[in-house]
PDB file of C-alpha atoms in Angstrom:
ATOM      1  CA  MET A   1     -11.992  -1.868 -17.903  1.00 97.00           C
ATOM      2  CA  LYS A   2     -12.721  -3.605 -14.544  1.00 98.00           C
ATOM      3  CA  LEU A   3     -10.815  -3.854 -11.237  1.00 98.00           C
ATOM      4  CA  PHE A   4     -10.994  -6.964  -9.050  1.00 97.00           C
ATOM      5  CA  ASP A   5     -10.865  -5.600  -5.781  1.00 97.00           C
ATOM      6  CA  GLY A   6      -9.809  -7.323  -2.133  1.00 93.00           C
ATOM      7  CA  GLY A   7     -12.007  -4.698  -0.041  1.00 91.00           C
ATOM      8  CA  ARG A   8      -9.652  -3.173   2.960  1.00 90.00           C
ATOM      9  CA  ALA A   9      -6.514  -5.343   2.066  1.00 94.00           C
ATOM     10  CA  PRO A  10      -3.749  -2.922   1.743  1.00 96.00           C
ATOM     11  CA  ASN A  11      -2.741  -3.258  -1.734  1.00 97.00           C
ATOM     12  CA  PRO A  12      -6.373  -3.041  -3.233  1.00 97.00           C
ATOM     13  CA  ARG A  13      -6.789  -0.248  -1.013  1.00 97.00           C
ATOM     14  CA  ARG A  14      -3.475   1.688  -2.412  1.00 98.00           C
ATOM     15  CA  VAL A  15      -5.143   1.704  -5.723  1.00 98.00           C
ATOM     16  CA  ARG A  16      -8.803   2.843  -4.717  1.00 98.00           C
ATOM     17  CA  VAL A  17      -6.828   6.002  -2.730  1.00 98.00           C
ATOM     18  CA  PHE A  18      -4.596   6.889  -5.804  1.00 98.00           C
ATOM     19  CA  LEU A  19      -7.975   6.525  -8.224  1.00 98.00           C
ATOM     20  CA  ALA A  20      -9.795   8.808  -5.688  1.00 98.00           C
ATOM     21  CA  GLU A  21      -7.162  11.279  -5.434  1.00 98.00           C
ATOM     22  CA  LYS A  22      -7.350  11.349  -9.316  1.00 98.00           C
ATOM     23  CA  GLY A  23     -10.921  11.537  -9.526  1.00 98.00           C
ATOM     24  CA  ILE A  24     -11.034   8.501 -11.702  1.00 98.00           C
ATOM     25  CA  GLU A  25     -13.931   5.843 -11.474  1.00 97.00           C
ATOM     26  CA  VAL A  26     -13.437   2.376 -12.596  1.00 98.00           C
ATOM     27  CA  PRO A  27     -15.997  -0.604 -12.048  1.00 98.00           C
ATOM     28  CA  LEU A  28     -14.822  -2.815  -9.095  1.00 97.00           C
ATOM     29  CA  VAL A  29     -15.324  -6.755  -9.031  1.00 97.00           C
ATOM     30  CA  PRO A  30     -15.582  -7.131  -5.375  1.00 96.00           C
ATOM     31  CA  VAL A  31     -13.597 -10.219  -4.126  1.00 96.00           C
ATOM     32  CA  ASP A  32     -13.915 -11.679  -0.728  1.00 93.00           C
ATOM     33  CA  MET A  33     -10.284 -12.313   0.265  1.00 90.00           C
ATOM     34  CA  GLY A  34     -11.694 -13.558   3.623  1.00 85.00           C
ATOM     35  CA  ALA A  35     -13.234 -16.577   2.045  1.00 89.00           C
ATOM     36  CA  MET A  36     -10.144 -17.209  -0.230  1.00 89.00           C
ATOM     37  CA  GLY A  37     -11.793 -15.669  -3.315  1.00 89.00           C
ATOM     38  CA  HIS A  38      -8.546 -14.525  -4.591  1.00 92.00           C
ATOM     39  CA  ARG A  39      -7.650 -17.926  -5.315  1.00 91.00           C
ATOM     40  CA  ASP A  40     -10.772 -18.795  -6.911  1.00 94.00           C
ATOM     41  CA  GLU A  41     -10.685 -19.403 -10.833  1.00 96.00           C
ATOM     42  CA  VAL A  42     -11.764 -15.929 -11.618  1.00 95.00           C
ATOM     43  CA  VAL A  43      -8.839 -14.495 -10.135  1.00 96.00           C
ATOM     44  CA  THR A  44      -6.149 -17.228 -10.678  1.00 96.00           C
ATOM     45  CA  ARG A  45      -6.930 -17.288 -14.561  1.00 97.00           C
ATOM     46  CA  ARG A  46      -6.025 -13.529 -14.554  1.00 97.00           C
ATOM     47  CA  ASN A  47      -3.159 -13.845 -12.027  1.00 96.00           C
ATOM     48  CA  PRO A  48      -1.745 -16.917 -11.252  1.00 97.00           C
ATOM     49  CA  LEU A  49       0.087 -15.424  -8.259  1.00 95.00           C
ATOM     50  CA  GLN A  50      -3.541 -15.056  -6.793  1.00 94.00           C
ATOM     51  CA  ARG A  51      -3.240 -11.549  -5.551  1.00 95.00           C
ATOM     52  CA  LEU A  52      -5.140  -8.326  -5.916  1.00 97.00           C
ATOM     53  CA  PRO A  53      -5.674  -6.033  -7.268  1.00 98.00           C
ATOM     54  CA  VAL A  54      -6.210  -6.991 -10.873  1.00 98.00           C
ATOM     55  CA  LEU A  55      -6.771  -4.468 -13.579  1.00 98.00           C
ATOM     56  CA  GLU A  56      -8.487  -5.932 -16.659  1.00 98.00           C
ATOM     57  CA  LEU A  57      -8.453  -3.578 -19.550  1.00 98.00           C
ATOM     58  CA  ASP A  58     -11.003  -3.456 -22.300  1.00 97.00           C
ATOM     59  CA  ASP A  59      -9.033  -5.620 -24.837  1.00 97.00           C
ATOM     60  CA  GLY A  60      -8.520  -8.417 -22.229  1.00 97.00           C
ATOM     61  CA  THR A  61      -4.950  -7.227 -21.224  1.00 98.00           C
ATOM     62  CA  VAL A  62      -4.275  -7.877 -17.431  1.00 98.00           C
ATOM     63  CA  LEU A  63      -2.012  -5.571 -15.192  1.00 98.00           C
ATOM     64  CA  THR A  64      -1.274  -6.605 -11.353  1.00 98.00           C
ATOM     65  CA  GLU A  65       0.995  -5.295  -8.621  1.00 97.00           C
ATOM     66  CA  SER A  66      -0.830  -2.233  -6.898  1.00 97.00           C
ATOM     67  CA  VAL A  67       1.997   0.519  -7.954  1.00 98.00           C
ATOM     68  CA  ALA A  68       1.995  -0.741 -11.544  1.00 98.00           C
ATOM     69  CA  ILE A  69      -1.758  -0.300 -11.947  1.00 98.00           C
ATOM     70  CA  CYS A  70      -1.329   3.127 -10.369  1.00 98.00           C
ATOM     71  CA  ARG A  71       1.307   4.186 -12.617  1.00 98.00           C
ATOM     72  CA  TYR A  72      -0.580   3.064 -15.569  1.00 98.00           C
ATOM     73  CA  PHE A  73      -3.476   5.558 -14.649  1.00 98.00           C
ATOM     74  CA  GLU A  74      -0.758   8.071 -13.992  1.00 98.00           C
ATOM     75  CA  GLU A  75       0.374   8.065 -17.544  1.00 97.00           C
ATOM     76  CA  LEU A  76      -3.257   8.069 -18.636  1.00 98.00           C
ATOM     77  CA  HIS A  77      -4.222  10.880 -16.244  1.00 98.00           C
ATOM     78  CA  PRO A  78      -1.094  12.666 -15.244  1.00 97.00           C
ATOM     79  CA  GLU A  79      -2.596  15.314 -13.133  1.00 97.00           C
ATOM     80  CA  PRO A  80      -2.536  15.683 -10.159  1.00 97.00           C
ATOM     81  CA  ALA A  81       0.847  14.466 -10.564  1.00 98.00           C
ATOM     82  CA  LEU A  82       1.253  11.430  -7.970  1.00 98.00           C
ATOM     83  CA  PHE A  83       4.520   9.989  -9.102  1.00 98.00           C
ATOM     84  CA  GLY A  84       6.337  13.560  -9.016  1.00 98.00           C
ATOM     85  CA  ALA A  85       7.025  16.124 -11.916  1.00 96.00           C
ATOM     86  CA  GLY A  86      10.378  16.621 -13.293  1.00 97.00           C
ATOM     87  CA  ALA A  87      13.150  14.578 -13.341  1.00 98.00           C
ATOM     88  CA  LEU A  88      14.222  15.328  -9.533  1.00 98.00           C
ATOM     89  CA  GLY A  89      10.377  15.342  -8.289  1.00 97.00           C
ATOM     90  CA  LYS A  90       9.863  11.852 -10.212  1.00 98.00           C
ATOM     91  CA  ALA A  91      13.093  10.593  -8.546  1.00 98.00           C
ATOM     92  CA  GLN A  92      12.447  11.589  -5.158  1.00 98.00           C
ATOM     93  CA  VAL A  93       8.712  10.195  -5.102  1.00 98.00           C
ATOM     94  CA  GLU A  94      10.169   6.794  -6.515  1.00 98.00           C
ATOM     95  CA  MET A  95      12.878   6.990  -3.866  1.00 98.00           C
ATOM     96  CA  TRP A  96      10.235   7.597  -0.884  1.00 98.00           C
ATOM     97  CA  GLN A  97       7.886   4.974  -2.275  1.00 98.00           C
ATOM     98  CA  ARG A  98      10.483   2.286  -2.432  1.00 98.00           C
ATOM     99  CA  ARG A  99      11.829   3.310   1.024  1.00 98.00           C
ATOM    100  CA  LEU A 100       8.066   3.146   2.609  1.00 98.00           C
ATOM    101  CA  GLU A 101       7.197   0.143   0.858  1.00 98.00           C
ATOM    102  CA  LEU A 102      10.502  -1.793   1.979  1.00 98.00           C
ATOM    103  CA  GLY A 103      11.131  -0.039   5.379  1.00 98.00           C
ATOM    104  CA  LEU A 104       7.526  -0.130   6.630  1.00 98.00           C
ATOM    105  CA  PHE A 105       4.857  -1.197   4.249  1.00 98.00           C
ATOM    106  CA  ASN A 106       6.667  -4.660   4.080  1.00 98.00           C
ATOM    107  CA  PHE A 107       7.837  -5.186   7.821  1.00 98.00           C
ATOM    108  CA  VAL A 108       3.898  -4.510   8.911  1.00 98.00           C
ATOM    109  CA  ALA A 109       2.889  -7.006   6.637  1.00 97.00           C
ATOM    110  CA  GLN A 110       5.469  -9.625   7.562  1.00 96.00           C
ATOM    111  CA  ALA A 111       4.420  -8.859  11.417  1.00 96.00           C
ATOM    112  CA  PHE A 112       0.782  -9.151  10.517  1.00 95.00           C
ATOM    113  CA  ARG A 113       0.913 -12.147   8.241  1.00 95.00           C
ATOM    114  CA  HIS A 114       2.936 -14.149  10.829  1.00 96.00           C
ATOM    115  CA  ILE A 115       1.118 -13.328  14.100  1.00 93.00           C
ATOM    116  CA  HIS A 116      -2.459 -12.426  13.465  1.00 90.00           C
ATOM    117  CA  PRO A 117      -4.507 -15.875  13.846  1.00 89.00           C
ATOM    118  CA  ALA A 118      -6.532 -15.191  10.970  1.00 84.00           C
ATOM    119  CA  MET A 119      -3.427 -15.526   8.828  1.00 87.00           C
ATOM    120  CA  LYS A 120      -2.658 -18.956   9.839  1.00 84.00           C
ATOM    121  CA  ASP A 121      -4.246 -20.420   6.572  1.00 82.00           C
ATOM    122  CA  TRP A 122      -2.570 -17.972   4.347  1.00 85.00           C
ATOM    123  CA  GLU A 123       0.963 -17.974   5.592  1.00 87.00           C
ATOM    124  CA  ILE A 124       2.399 -21.284   5.693  1.00 90.00           C
ATOM    125  CA  PRO A 125       4.471 -21.892   7.682  1.00 93.00           C
ATOM    126  CA  GLN A 126       3.083 -19.040   9.807  1.00 93.00           C
ATOM    127  CA  ILE A 127       6.439 -18.354  12.163  1.00 95.00           C
ATOM    128  CA  PRO A 128       5.383 -16.096  14.930  1.00 95.00           C
ATOM    129  CA  GLU A 129       8.830 -15.476  15.798  1.00 97.00           C
ATOM    130  CA  TRP A 130       9.531 -13.943  12.117  1.00 96.00           C
ATOM    131  CA  GLY A 131       6.529 -11.781  12.820  1.00 96.00           C
ATOM    132  CA  GLU A 132       7.773 -10.457  16.268  1.00 97.00           C
ATOM    133  CA  ALA A 133      11.213  -9.719  14.724  1.00 97.00           C
ATOM    134  CA  ASN A 134       9.732  -7.397  11.981  1.00 98.00           C
ATOM    135  CA  LYS A 135       7.990  -5.107  14.483  1.00 98.00           C
ATOM    136  CA  PRO A 136      11.394  -3.351  15.796  1.00 98.00           C
ATOM    137  CA  LYS A 137      12.451  -2.772  12.014  1.00 98.00           C
ATOM    138  CA  ALA A 138       9.222  -1.083  11.386  1.00 98.00           C
ATOM    139  CA  ILE A 139       9.525   0.935  14.655  1.00 98.00           C
ATOM    140  CA  ALA A 140      13.100   1.896  13.479  1.00 98.00           C
ATOM    141  CA  PHE A 141      11.981   3.072  10.162  1.00 98.00           C
ATOM    142  CA  LEU A 142       9.280   5.229  11.773  1.00 98.00           C
ATOM    143  CA  ARG A 143      11.804   7.079  13.673  1.00 98.00           C
ATOM    144  CA  PHE A 144      13.980   7.589  10.522  1.00 98.00           C
ATOM    145  CA  PHE A 145      10.958   8.852   8.708  1.00 98.00           C
ATOM    146  CA  ASP A 146      10.152  11.190  11.651  1.00 98.00           C
ATOM    147  CA  GLY A 147      13.501  12.948  11.203  1.00 98.00           C
ATOM    148  CA  GLU A 148      13.057  13.215   7.892  1.00 98.00           C
ATOM    149  CA  LEU A 149       9.485  14.630   8.003  1.00 98.00           C
ATOM    150  CA  ALA A 150      10.941  17.515  10.485  1.00 97.00           C
ATOM    151  CA  SER A 151      11.661  19.471   7.505  1.00 96.00           C
ATOM    152  CA  ARG A 152       8.674  18.851   4.836  1.00 97.00           C
ATOM    153  CA  GLU A 153       5.064  18.354   4.751  1.00 98.00           C
ATOM    154  CA  PHE A 154       4.654  15.189   2.929  1.00 98.00           C
ATOM    155  CA  ALA A 155       7.095  12.084   2.482  1.00 98.00           C
ATOM    156  CA  ALA A 156       8.851  13.066  -0.897  1.00 98.00           C
ATOM    157  CA  GLY A 157       8.458  16.785  -0.572  1.00 96.00           C
ATOM    158  CA  ASP A 158       5.816  19.668  -0.375  1.00 96.00           C
ATOM    159  CA  ARG A 159       3.505  17.820  -2.846  1.00 97.00           C
ATOM    160  CA  TYR A 160       1.265  14.686  -1.941  1.00 98.00           C
ATOM    161  CA  SER A 161       2.333  11.589  -3.726  1.00 98.00           C
ATOM    162  CA  ILE A 162       1.913   7.965  -3.981  1.00 98.00           C
ATOM    163  CA  ALA A 163       4.631   7.446  -1.366  1.00 98.00           C
ATOM    164  CA  ASP A 164       2.114   9.181   1.092  1.00 98.00           C
ATOM    165  CA  ILE A 165      -0.447   6.698   0.188  1.00 98.00           C
ATOM    166  CA  THR A 166       1.775   3.594   0.612  1.00 98.00           C
ATOM    167  CA  GLY A 167       3.093   5.170   3.981  1.00 98.00           C
ATOM    168  CA  MET A 168      -0.452   6.141   5.134  1.00 98.00           C
ATOM    169  CA  ILE A 169      -1.877   2.450   4.691  1.00 98.00           C
ATOM    170  CA  ALA A 170       1.217   0.986   6.187  1.00 98.00           C
ATOM    171  CA  VAL A 171       0.662   2.888   9.348  1.00 98.00           C
ATOM    172  CA  ASP A 172      -3.032   2.096   9.078  1.00 98.00           C
ATOM    173  CA  PHE A 173      -1.988  -1.472   9.108  1.00 96.00           C
ATOM    174  CA  MET A 174      -0.119  -1.272  12.181  1.00 97.00           C
ATOM    175  CA  LYS A 175      -3.095  -1.765  14.102  1.00 96.00           C
ATOM    176  CA  PRO A 176      -3.988  -5.306  13.366  1.00 95.00           C
ATOM    177  CA  ALA A 177      -0.112  -6.244  13.085  1.00 95.00           C
ATOM    178  CA  ARG A 178      -0.145  -5.159  16.744  1.00 95.00           C
ATOM    179  CA  ILE A 179       2.597  -2.269  16.369  1.00 97.00           C
ATOM    180  CA  ALA A 180       2.338   0.708  18.407  1.00 97.00           C
ATOM    181  CA  MET A 181       3.060   3.941  17.070  1.00 97.00           C
ATOM    182  CA  PRO A 182       6.145   5.224  19.099  1.00 96.00           C
ATOM    183  CA  ASP A 183       5.151   8.064  21.209  1.00 96.00           C
ATOM    184  CA  ASP A 184       8.213  10.204  19.917  1.00 96.00           C
ATOM    185  CA  CYS A 185       7.281  10.208  16.505  1.00 98.00           C
ATOM    186  CA  ALA A 186       5.374  13.496  16.680  1.00 98.00           C
ATOM    187  CA  ASN A 187       6.463  14.297  12.778  1.00 98.00           C
ATOM    188  CA  VAL A 188       4.826  10.937  11.788  1.00 98.00           C
ATOM    189  CA  ARG A 189       1.825  11.625  13.650  1.00 98.00           C
ATOM    190  CA  ARG A 190       1.449  15.329  12.194  1.00 98.00           C
ATOM    191  CA  TRP A 191       1.935  13.858   8.663  1.00 98.00           C
ATOM    192  CA  TYR A 192      -0.539  10.784   9.275  1.00 98.00           C
ATOM    193  CA  ALA A 193      -3.234  13.234  10.563  1.00 98.00           C
ATOM    194  CA  ALA A 194      -2.951  15.132   7.454  1.00 98.00           C
ATOM    195  CA  VAL A 195      -2.788  12.460   4.940  1.00 98.00           C
ATOM    196  CA  SER A 196      -5.601  10.337   6.549  1.00 98.00           C
ATOM    197  CA  SER A 197      -8.032  13.112   6.725  1.00 98.00           C
ATOM    198  CA  ARG A 198      -7.771  13.695   3.008  1.00 98.00           C
ATOM    199  CA  PRO A 199     -11.273  12.447   1.377  1.00 98.00           C
ATOM    200  CA  SER A 200      -9.224   9.840  -0.809  1.00 98.00           C
ATOM    201  CA  ALA A 201      -8.490   7.890   2.583  1.00 98.00           C
ATOM    202  CA  ALA A 202     -11.954   6.714   2.587  1.00 96.00           C
ATOM    203  CA  ALA A 203     -11.735   5.027  -0.579  1.00 95.00           C
TER     204      ALA A 203
END
């Protein structure tokens, strides 16, 4: 088994944080995304979409998409349960994972990809106006999320989950996307301080 990893890119990092929370070690194959290594034949042969991370199992089976890879490891190592426990708990984690991925992570990514000069050869065409249009959408979601966090410790309830991983990495990604955390999001700031101080956040 080996994990083709893209360094500090958000999606590869989601898997590394998840594995760190689980205490699972998987051999990493570093891929230099800055040098377009994810478009090389070694990655393209395994994932024609040329995206990372890519997990290759011992029998040659390939899994892509960060949450799918995480779910595979959750099934192999159910504790600690990062996809929720019980019917309701699993549904709540799925709901918040989806909300944070679509309502924050995606908008931040669109802002970054369409505004940052380093992405001009990646996002073709790069449309700065579209990048700017996504910033207020991310801010609006943060204010919604702030209200939700007024009554609980973590994104989906009283237990840390993959939803928190997605949310934390989205907030980290706001800096290169040039999106500032609103001053009035005290609950998000409290939550972020807690999740980003976990040892797994450094993975």
